[in-house]
Amino acid sequence: MNNRNVIRNFFNRLAPDWMDEDELAPVRDEIVRRSALSENRIILDAGCGKGVMVPHLLSTNPSRLLELDLSDEMIRLNRLRWEYDSRISFLCDDILTADLPVPDAVFIFNAYPHLLDKTALAKKLSDLLPADGTVVIAHSSGKDFINQIHHDSGACEMISIPLKSPLEEYEPYGKYFSLTDWEDSDRLYYMKLTRK
């Protein structure tokens, strides 16, 4: 079984019990606010899970929000929660191989360690986004906490790569993107990349 199927199966099993962590909603609000998206944009929410970022991203009044996840169970549950909004579409696919519309911004929230080929991801995002397009990579905790959770679970070794500092994670993106904002603190991991 390849890593893609292992990751899909892992998150399909977890999906029914996956929690939104409502107490972290202010951090998610800050991530979106800090990203400074203007209205009427097309946003790709990559690794969207059950849609925890949907209400925060909708606060920017996008013209379209595409929810993308490798796990069909996460997408199914996401659709049940948010299908009432006609601006939202749902796609179960791998970001590296999916045929996607051109977005103005890509958000990767609480999913980045599970995107194993960072070089291929940087290339895909550079091909996908227009000049001045935005990529936001964020977590509602710092890298040390995220890495500890993945280490302690044991099951995550095949499906994740430890998170590095924003400056280290920026390396494969450097020829395509500018790193315009970043933070790694106890409460937040944040990178904002702008397409050159």
PDB file of C-alpha atoms in Angstrom:
ATOM      1  CA  MET A   1       0.000   0.000   0.000  1.00  0.00           C
ATOM      2  CA  ASN A   2       1.459   3.398  -0.933  1.00  0.00           C
ATOM      3  CA  ASN A   3       1.644   6.340   1.468  1.00  0.00           C
ATOM      4  CA  ARG A   4      -1.281   8.060  -0.219  1.00  0.00           C
ATOM      5  CA  ASN A   5      -3.576   5.126   0.591  1.00  0.00           C
ATOM      6  CA  VAL A   6      -2.151   4.838   4.107  1.00  0.00           C
ATOM      7  CA  ILE A   7      -2.871   8.531   4.711  1.00  0.00           C
ATOM      8  CA  ARG A   8      -6.383   8.252   3.235  1.00  0.00           C
ATOM      9  CA  ASN A   9      -7.220   5.200   5.345  1.00  0.00           C
ATOM     10  CA  PHE A  10      -5.779   6.788   8.502  1.00  0.00           C
ATOM     11  CA  PHE A  11      -7.928   9.903   8.172  1.00  0.00           C
ATOM     12  CA  ASN A  12     -10.998   7.941   7.051  1.00  0.00           C
ATOM     13  CA  ARG A  13     -10.793   6.063  10.367  1.00  0.00           C
ATOM     14  CA  LEU A  14     -10.358   9.268  12.393  1.00  0.00           C
ATOM     15  CA  ALA A  15     -12.960  11.368  10.575  1.00  0.00           C
ATOM     16  CA  PRO A  16     -16.077  10.493  12.635  1.00  0.00           C
ATOM     17  CA  ASP A  17     -14.411  11.550  15.894  1.00  0.00           C
ATOM     18  CA  TRP A  18     -12.343  14.460  14.557  1.00  0.00           C
ATOM     19  CA  MET A  19     -13.032  17.535  16.690  1.00  0.00           C
ATOM     20  CA  ASP A  20     -13.102  21.199  15.658  1.00  0.00           C
ATOM     21  CA  GLU A  21     -11.546  22.455  18.921  1.00  0.00           C
ATOM     22  CA  ASP A  22     -13.924  25.394  19.294  1.00  0.00           C
ATOM     23  CA  GLU A  23     -11.641  26.977  21.895  1.00  0.00           C
ATOM     24  CA  LEU A  24      -9.101  27.577  19.100  1.00  0.00           C
ATOM     25  CA  ALA A  25     -11.543  29.487  16.875  1.00  0.00           C
ATOM     26  CA  PRO A  26      -9.890  32.835  17.787  1.00  0.00           C
ATOM     27  CA  VAL A  27      -6.557  31.506  16.478  1.00  0.00           C
ATOM     28  CA  ARG A  28      -8.214  30.428  13.221  1.00  0.00           C
ATOM     29  CA  ASP A  29      -9.807  33.881  12.959  1.00  0.00           C
ATOM     30  CA  GLU A  30      -6.394  35.462  13.434  1.00  0.00           C
ATOM     31  CA  ILE A  31      -4.856  33.267  10.729  1.00  0.00           C
ATOM     32  CA  VAL A  32      -7.462  34.395   8.201  1.00  0.00           C
ATOM     33  CA  ARG A  33      -7.323  38.048   9.295  1.00  0.00           C
ATOM     34  CA  ARG A  34      -3.524  38.065   9.148  1.00  0.00           C
ATOM     35  CA  SER A  35      -3.656  36.653   5.618  1.00  0.00           C
ATOM     36  CA  ALA A  36      -5.410  39.850   4.476  1.00  0.00           C
ATOM     37  CA  LEU A  37      -7.514  38.379   1.681  1.00  0.00           C
ATOM     38  CA  SER A  38      -9.757  40.739  -0.212  1.00  0.00           C
ATOM     39  CA  GLU A  39     -13.348  39.840  -1.081  1.00  0.00           C
ATOM     40  CA  ASN A  40     -14.518  37.877  -4.115  1.00  0.00           C
ATOM     41  CA  ARG A  41     -11.480  35.616  -4.247  1.00  0.00           C
ATOM     42  CA  ILE A  42     -11.273  31.928  -5.089  1.00  0.00           C
ATOM     43  CA  ILE A  43      -9.870  30.047  -2.096  1.00  0.00           C
ATOM     44  CA  LEU A  44      -8.585  26.476  -2.037  1.00  0.00           C
ATOM     45  CA  ASP A  45      -8.734  24.883   1.434  1.00  0.00           C
ATOM     46  CA  ALA A  46      -6.255  22.011   0.943  1.00  0.00           C
ATOM     47  CA  GLY A  47      -6.313  19.189   3.475  1.00  0.00           C
ATOM     48  CA  CYS A  48      -9.605  20.665   4.659  1.00  0.00           C
ATOM     49  CA  GLY A  49     -10.760  17.734   6.786  1.00  0.00           C
ATOM     50  CA  LYS A  50     -14.309  18.214   8.055  1.00  0.00           C
ATOM     51  CA  GLY A  51     -14.276  21.915   7.222  1.00  0.00           C
ATOM     52  CA  VAL A  52     -13.029  23.565  10.410  1.00  0.00           C
ATOM     53  CA  MET A  53     -11.761  26.566   8.420  1.00  0.00           C
ATOM     54  CA  VAL A  54     -14.954  27.055   6.392  1.00  0.00           C
ATOM     55  CA  PRO A  55     -16.645  29.675   8.622  1.00  0.00           C
ATOM     56  CA  HIS A  56     -13.385  31.578   8.984  1.00  0.00           C
ATOM     57  CA  LEU A  57     -12.682  31.563   5.243  1.00  0.00           C
ATOM     58  CA  LEU A  58     -16.281  32.515   4.434  1.00  0.00           C
ATOM     59  CA  SER A  59     -15.776  35.628   6.576  1.00  0.00           C
ATOM     60  CA  THR A  60     -13.622  36.969   3.702  1.00  0.00           C
ATOM     61  CA  ASN A  61     -16.647  36.741   1.378  1.00  0.00           C
ATOM     62  CA  PRO A  62     -14.977  34.601  -1.315  1.00  0.00           C
ATOM     63  CA  SER A  63     -16.572  34.105  -4.704  1.00  0.00           C
ATOM     64  CA  ARG A  64     -15.735  30.410  -4.389  1.00  0.00           C
ATOM     65  CA  LEU A  65     -14.339  28.098  -1.713  1.00  0.00           C
ATOM     66  CA  LEU A  66     -13.004  24.712  -2.795  1.00  0.00           C
ATOM     67  CA  GLU A  67     -12.720  22.140  -0.014  1.00  0.00           C
ATOM     68  CA  LEU A  68     -10.086  19.531  -0.980  1.00  0.00           C
ATOM     69  CA  ASP A  69      -9.037  16.483   1.011  1.00  0.00           C
ATOM     70  CA  LEU A  70      -7.530  13.077   0.282  1.00  0.00           C
ATOM     71  CA  SER A  71      -9.929  11.411   2.744  1.00  0.00           C
ATOM     72  CA  ASP A  72     -13.320  10.661   1.232  1.00  0.00           C
ATOM     73  CA  GLU A  73     -14.834  10.332   4.717  1.00  0.00           C
ATOM     74  CA  MET A  74     -13.579  13.789   5.733  1.00  0.00           C
ATOM     75  CA  ILE A  75     -15.052  15.247   2.535  1.00  0.00           C
ATOM     76  CA  ARG A  76     -18.358  13.430   3.096  1.00  0.00           C
ATOM     77  CA  LEU A  77     -18.668  14.860   6.610  1.00  0.00           C
ATOM     78  CA  ASN A  78     -17.531  18.291   5.437  1.00  0.00           C
ATOM     79  CA  ARG A  79     -20.205  18.304   2.731  1.00  0.00           C
ATOM     80  CA  LEU A  80     -22.901  17.368   5.286  1.00  0.00           C
ATOM     81  CA  ARG A  81     -21.972  20.432   7.338  1.00  0.00           C
ATOM     82  CA  TRP A  82     -21.504  23.053   4.641  1.00  0.00           C
ATOM     83  CA  GLU A  83     -23.286  22.051   1.411  1.00  0.00           C
ATOM     84  CA  TYR A  84     -25.994  24.676   1.972  1.00  0.00           C
ATOM     85  CA  ASP A  85     -23.627  27.430   0.762  1.00  0.00           C
ATOM     86  CA  SER A  86     -23.513  27.499  -3.037  1.00  0.00           C
ATOM     87  CA  ARG A  87     -20.044  29.108  -3.026  1.00  0.00           C
ATOM     88  CA  ILE A  88     -18.534  25.908  -1.616  1.00  0.00           C
ATOM     89  CA  SER A  89     -17.536  22.889  -3.693  1.00  0.00           C
ATOM     90  CA  PHE A  90     -16.008  19.643  -2.464  1.00  0.00           C
ATOM     91  CA  LEU A  91     -13.339  17.455  -4.005  1.00  0.00           C
ATOM     92  CA  CYS A  92     -11.768  14.248  -2.732  1.00  0.00           C
ATOM     93  CA  ASP A  93      -8.354  14.095  -4.376  1.00  0.00           C
ATOM     94  CA  ASP A  94      -4.616  14.480  -3.895  1.00  0.00           C
ATOM     95  CA  ILE A  95      -3.494  18.094  -4.233  1.00  0.00           C
ATOM     96  CA  LEU A  96      -0.447  16.973  -6.214  1.00  0.00           C
ATOM     97  CA  THR A  97      -2.497  15.293  -8.951  1.00  0.00           C
ATOM     98  CA  ALA A  98      -5.886  17.032  -8.790  1.00  0.00           C
ATOM     99  CA  ASP A  99      -7.108  19.085 -11.735  1.00  0.00           C
ATOM    100  CA  LEU A 100      -7.938  22.317  -9.917  1.00  0.00           C
ATOM    101  CA  PRO A 101      -9.279  25.726 -10.882  1.00  0.00           C
ATOM    102  CA  VAL A 102      -6.869  28.634 -10.508  1.00  0.00           C
ATOM    103  CA  PRO A 103      -7.297  29.989  -6.965  1.00  0.00           C
ATOM    104  CA  ASP A 104      -6.248  33.355  -5.595  1.00  0.00           C
ATOM    105  CA  ALA A 105      -5.233  31.760  -2.302  1.00  0.00           C
ATOM    106  CA  VAL A 106      -4.452  28.311  -0.915  1.00  0.00           C
ATOM    107  CA  PHE A 107      -4.854  27.550   2.783  1.00  0.00           C
ATOM    108  CA  ILE A 108      -3.211  24.482   4.304  1.00  0.00           C
ATOM    109  CA  PHE A 109      -4.412  24.370   7.900  1.00  0.00           C
ATOM    110  CA  ASN A 110      -3.343  21.596  10.300  1.00  0.00           C
ATOM    111  CA  ALA A 111      -2.411  19.400   7.324  1.00  0.00           C
ATOM    112  CA  TYR A 112       1.072  20.397   6.155  1.00  0.00           C
ATOM    113  CA  PRO A 113       3.079  17.600   7.863  1.00  0.00           C
ATOM    114  CA  HIS A 114       0.930  15.062   5.973  1.00  0.00           C
ATOM    115  CA  LEU A 115       1.892  16.487   2.573  1.00  0.00           C
ATOM    116  CA  LEU A 116       5.044  14.434   2.288  1.00  0.00           C
ATOM    117  CA  ASP A 117       6.682  15.702  -0.914  1.00  0.00           C
ATOM    118  CA  LYS A 118       7.339  19.368  -0.154  1.00  0.00           C
ATOM    119  CA  THR A 119       9.292  19.960  -3.383  1.00  0.00           C
ATOM    120  CA  ALA A 120       6.431  18.618  -5.519  1.00  0.00           C
ATOM    121  CA  LEU A 121       3.946  20.631  -3.455  1.00  0.00           C
ATOM    122  CA  ALA A 122       5.913  23.857  -3.966  1.00  0.00           C
ATOM    123  CA  LYS A 123       5.994  23.227  -7.726  1.00  0.00           C
ATOM    124  CA  LYS A 124       2.267  22.378  -7.880  1.00  0.00           C
ATOM    125  CA  LEU A 125       1.335  25.518  -5.956  1.00  0.00           C
ATOM    126  CA  SER A 126       3.591  27.660  -8.138  1.00  0.00           C
ATOM    127  CA  ASP A 127       1.972  26.226 -11.275  1.00  0.00           C
ATOM    128  CA  LEU A 128      -1.508  26.687  -9.821  1.00  0.00           C
ATOM    129  CA  LEU A 129      -1.359  30.225  -8.449  1.00  0.00           C
ATOM    130  CA  PRO A 130      -1.185  33.466 -10.418  1.00  0.00           C
ATOM    131  CA  ALA A 131       1.406  36.152  -9.688  1.00  0.00           C
ATOM    132  CA  ASP A 132       0.742  37.643  -6.234  1.00  0.00           C
ATOM    133  CA  GLY A 133      -1.316  34.565  -5.285  1.00  0.00           C
ATOM    134  CA  THR A 134      -1.167  33.581  -1.623  1.00  0.00           C
ATOM    135  CA  VAL A 135      -0.302  30.358   0.183  1.00  0.00           C
ATOM    136  CA  VAL A 136      -0.979  30.143   3.914  1.00  0.00           C
ATOM    137  CA  ILE A 137       0.454  27.224   5.876  1.00  0.00           C
ATOM    138  CA  ALA A 138      -0.790  27.290   9.450  1.00  0.00           C
ATOM    139  CA  HIS A 139      -1.442  25.314  12.619  1.00  0.00           C
ATOM    140  CA  SER A 140      -3.281  26.273  15.772  1.00  0.00           C
ATOM    141  CA  SER A 141      -0.174  25.299  17.794  1.00  0.00           C
ATOM    142  CA  GLY A 142       3.561  25.717  17.393  1.00  0.00           C
ATOM    143  CA  LYS A 143       5.782  23.179  15.641  1.00  0.00           C
ATOM    144  CA  ASP A 144       7.129  21.632  18.859  1.00  0.00           C
ATOM    145  CA  PHE A 145       3.620  20.735  20.038  1.00  0.00           C
ATOM    146  CA  ILE A 146       2.565  19.442  16.600  1.00  0.00           C
ATOM    147  CA  ASN A 147       5.702  17.321  16.284  1.00  0.00           C
ATOM    148  CA  GLN A 148       5.215  15.900  19.784  1.00  0.00           C
ATOM    149  CA  ILE A 149       1.627  14.860  19.009  1.00  0.00           C
ATOM    150  CA  HIS A 150       2.737  13.112  15.824  1.00  0.00           C
ATOM    151  CA  HIS A 151       5.658  11.442  17.602  1.00  0.00           C
ATOM    152  CA  ASP A 152       3.539  10.269  20.549  1.00  0.00           C
ATOM    153  CA  SER A 153       0.846   8.777  18.331  1.00  0.00           C
ATOM    154  CA  GLY A 154       3.321   6.351  16.760  1.00  0.00           C
ATOM    155  CA  ALA A 155       0.945   5.865  13.833  1.00  0.00           C
ATOM    156  CA  CYS A 156       2.031   9.131  12.253  1.00  0.00           C
ATOM    157  CA  GLU A 157       5.532   8.069  11.218  1.00  0.00           C
ATOM    158  CA  MET A 158       4.359   6.784   7.817  1.00  0.00           C
ATOM    159  CA  ILE A 159       1.958   9.647   7.224  1.00  0.00           C
ATOM    160  CA  SER A 160       3.776  12.776   8.364  1.00  0.00           C
ATOM    161  CA  ILE A 161       7.079  14.602   8.342  1.00  0.00           C
ATOM    162  CA  PRO A 162       8.144  16.659  11.372  1.00  0.00           C
ATOM    163  CA  LEU A 163       7.422  20.335  10.963  1.00  0.00           C
ATOM    164  CA  LYS A 164      10.492  22.586  10.704  1.00  0.00           C
ATOM    165  CA  SER A 165      10.833  26.286  11.396  1.00  0.00           C
ATOM    166  CA  PRO A 166       9.096  28.539   8.850  1.00  0.00           C
ATOM    167  CA  LEU A 167      12.450  29.620   7.420  1.00  0.00           C
ATOM    168  CA  GLU A 168      13.499  25.979   6.910  1.00  0.00           C
ATOM    169  CA  GLU A 169      10.109  25.005   5.451  1.00  0.00           C
ATOM    170  CA  TYR A 170      10.426  27.915   3.028  1.00  0.00           C
ATOM    171  CA  GLU A 171      13.433  26.363   1.227  1.00  0.00           C
ATOM    172  CA  PRO A 172      11.579  24.447  -1.533  1.00  0.00           C
ATOM    173  CA  TYR A 173       9.341  27.477  -2.154  1.00  0.00           C
ATOM    174  CA  GLY A 174      12.107  30.080  -2.503  1.00  0.00           C
ATOM    175  CA  LYS A 175      12.329  30.182  -6.285  1.00  0.00           C
ATOM    176  CA  TYR A 176       8.561  30.551  -6.693  1.00  0.00           C
ATOM    177  CA  PHE A 177       7.361  32.480  -3.638  1.00  0.00           C
ATOM    178  CA  SER A 178       8.353  35.232  -1.236  1.00  0.00           C
ATOM    179  CA  LEU A 179       7.929  34.495   2.474  1.00  0.00           C
ATOM    180  CA  THR A 180       6.015  37.593   3.540  1.00  0.00           C
ATOM    181  CA  ASP A 181       5.005  36.701   7.113  1.00  0.00           C
ATOM    182  CA  TRP A 182       5.765  33.926   9.575  1.00  0.00           C
ATOM    183  CA  GLU A 183       5.480  32.919  13.212  1.00  0.00           C
ATOM    184  CA  ASP A 184       6.261  29.855  15.278  1.00  0.00           C
ATOM    185  CA  SER A 185       5.089  30.297  18.857  1.00  0.00           C
ATOM    186  CA  ASP A 186       3.311  28.114  21.413  1.00  0.00           C
ATOM    187  CA  ARG A 187      -0.100  29.198  20.138  1.00  0.00           C
ATOM    188  CA  LEU A 188       0.465  29.403  16.389  1.00  0.00           C
ATOM    189  CA  TYR A 189       2.492  28.211  13.411  1.00  0.00           C
ATOM    190  CA  TYR A 190       2.079  30.499  10.423  1.00  0.00           C
ATOM    191  CA  MET A 191       3.651  31.042   7.016  1.00  0.00           C
ATOM    192  CA  LYS A 192       2.365  33.379   4.330  1.00  0.00           C
ATOM    193  CA  LEU A 193       3.881  32.941   0.886  1.00  0.00           C
ATOM    194  CA  THR A 194       3.271  35.250  -2.066  1.00  0.00           C
ATOM    195  CA  ARG A 195       3.738  34.028  -5.628  1.00  0.00           C
ATOM    196  CA  LYS A 196       6.539  35.877  -7.434  1.00  0.00           C
TER     197      LYS A 196
END
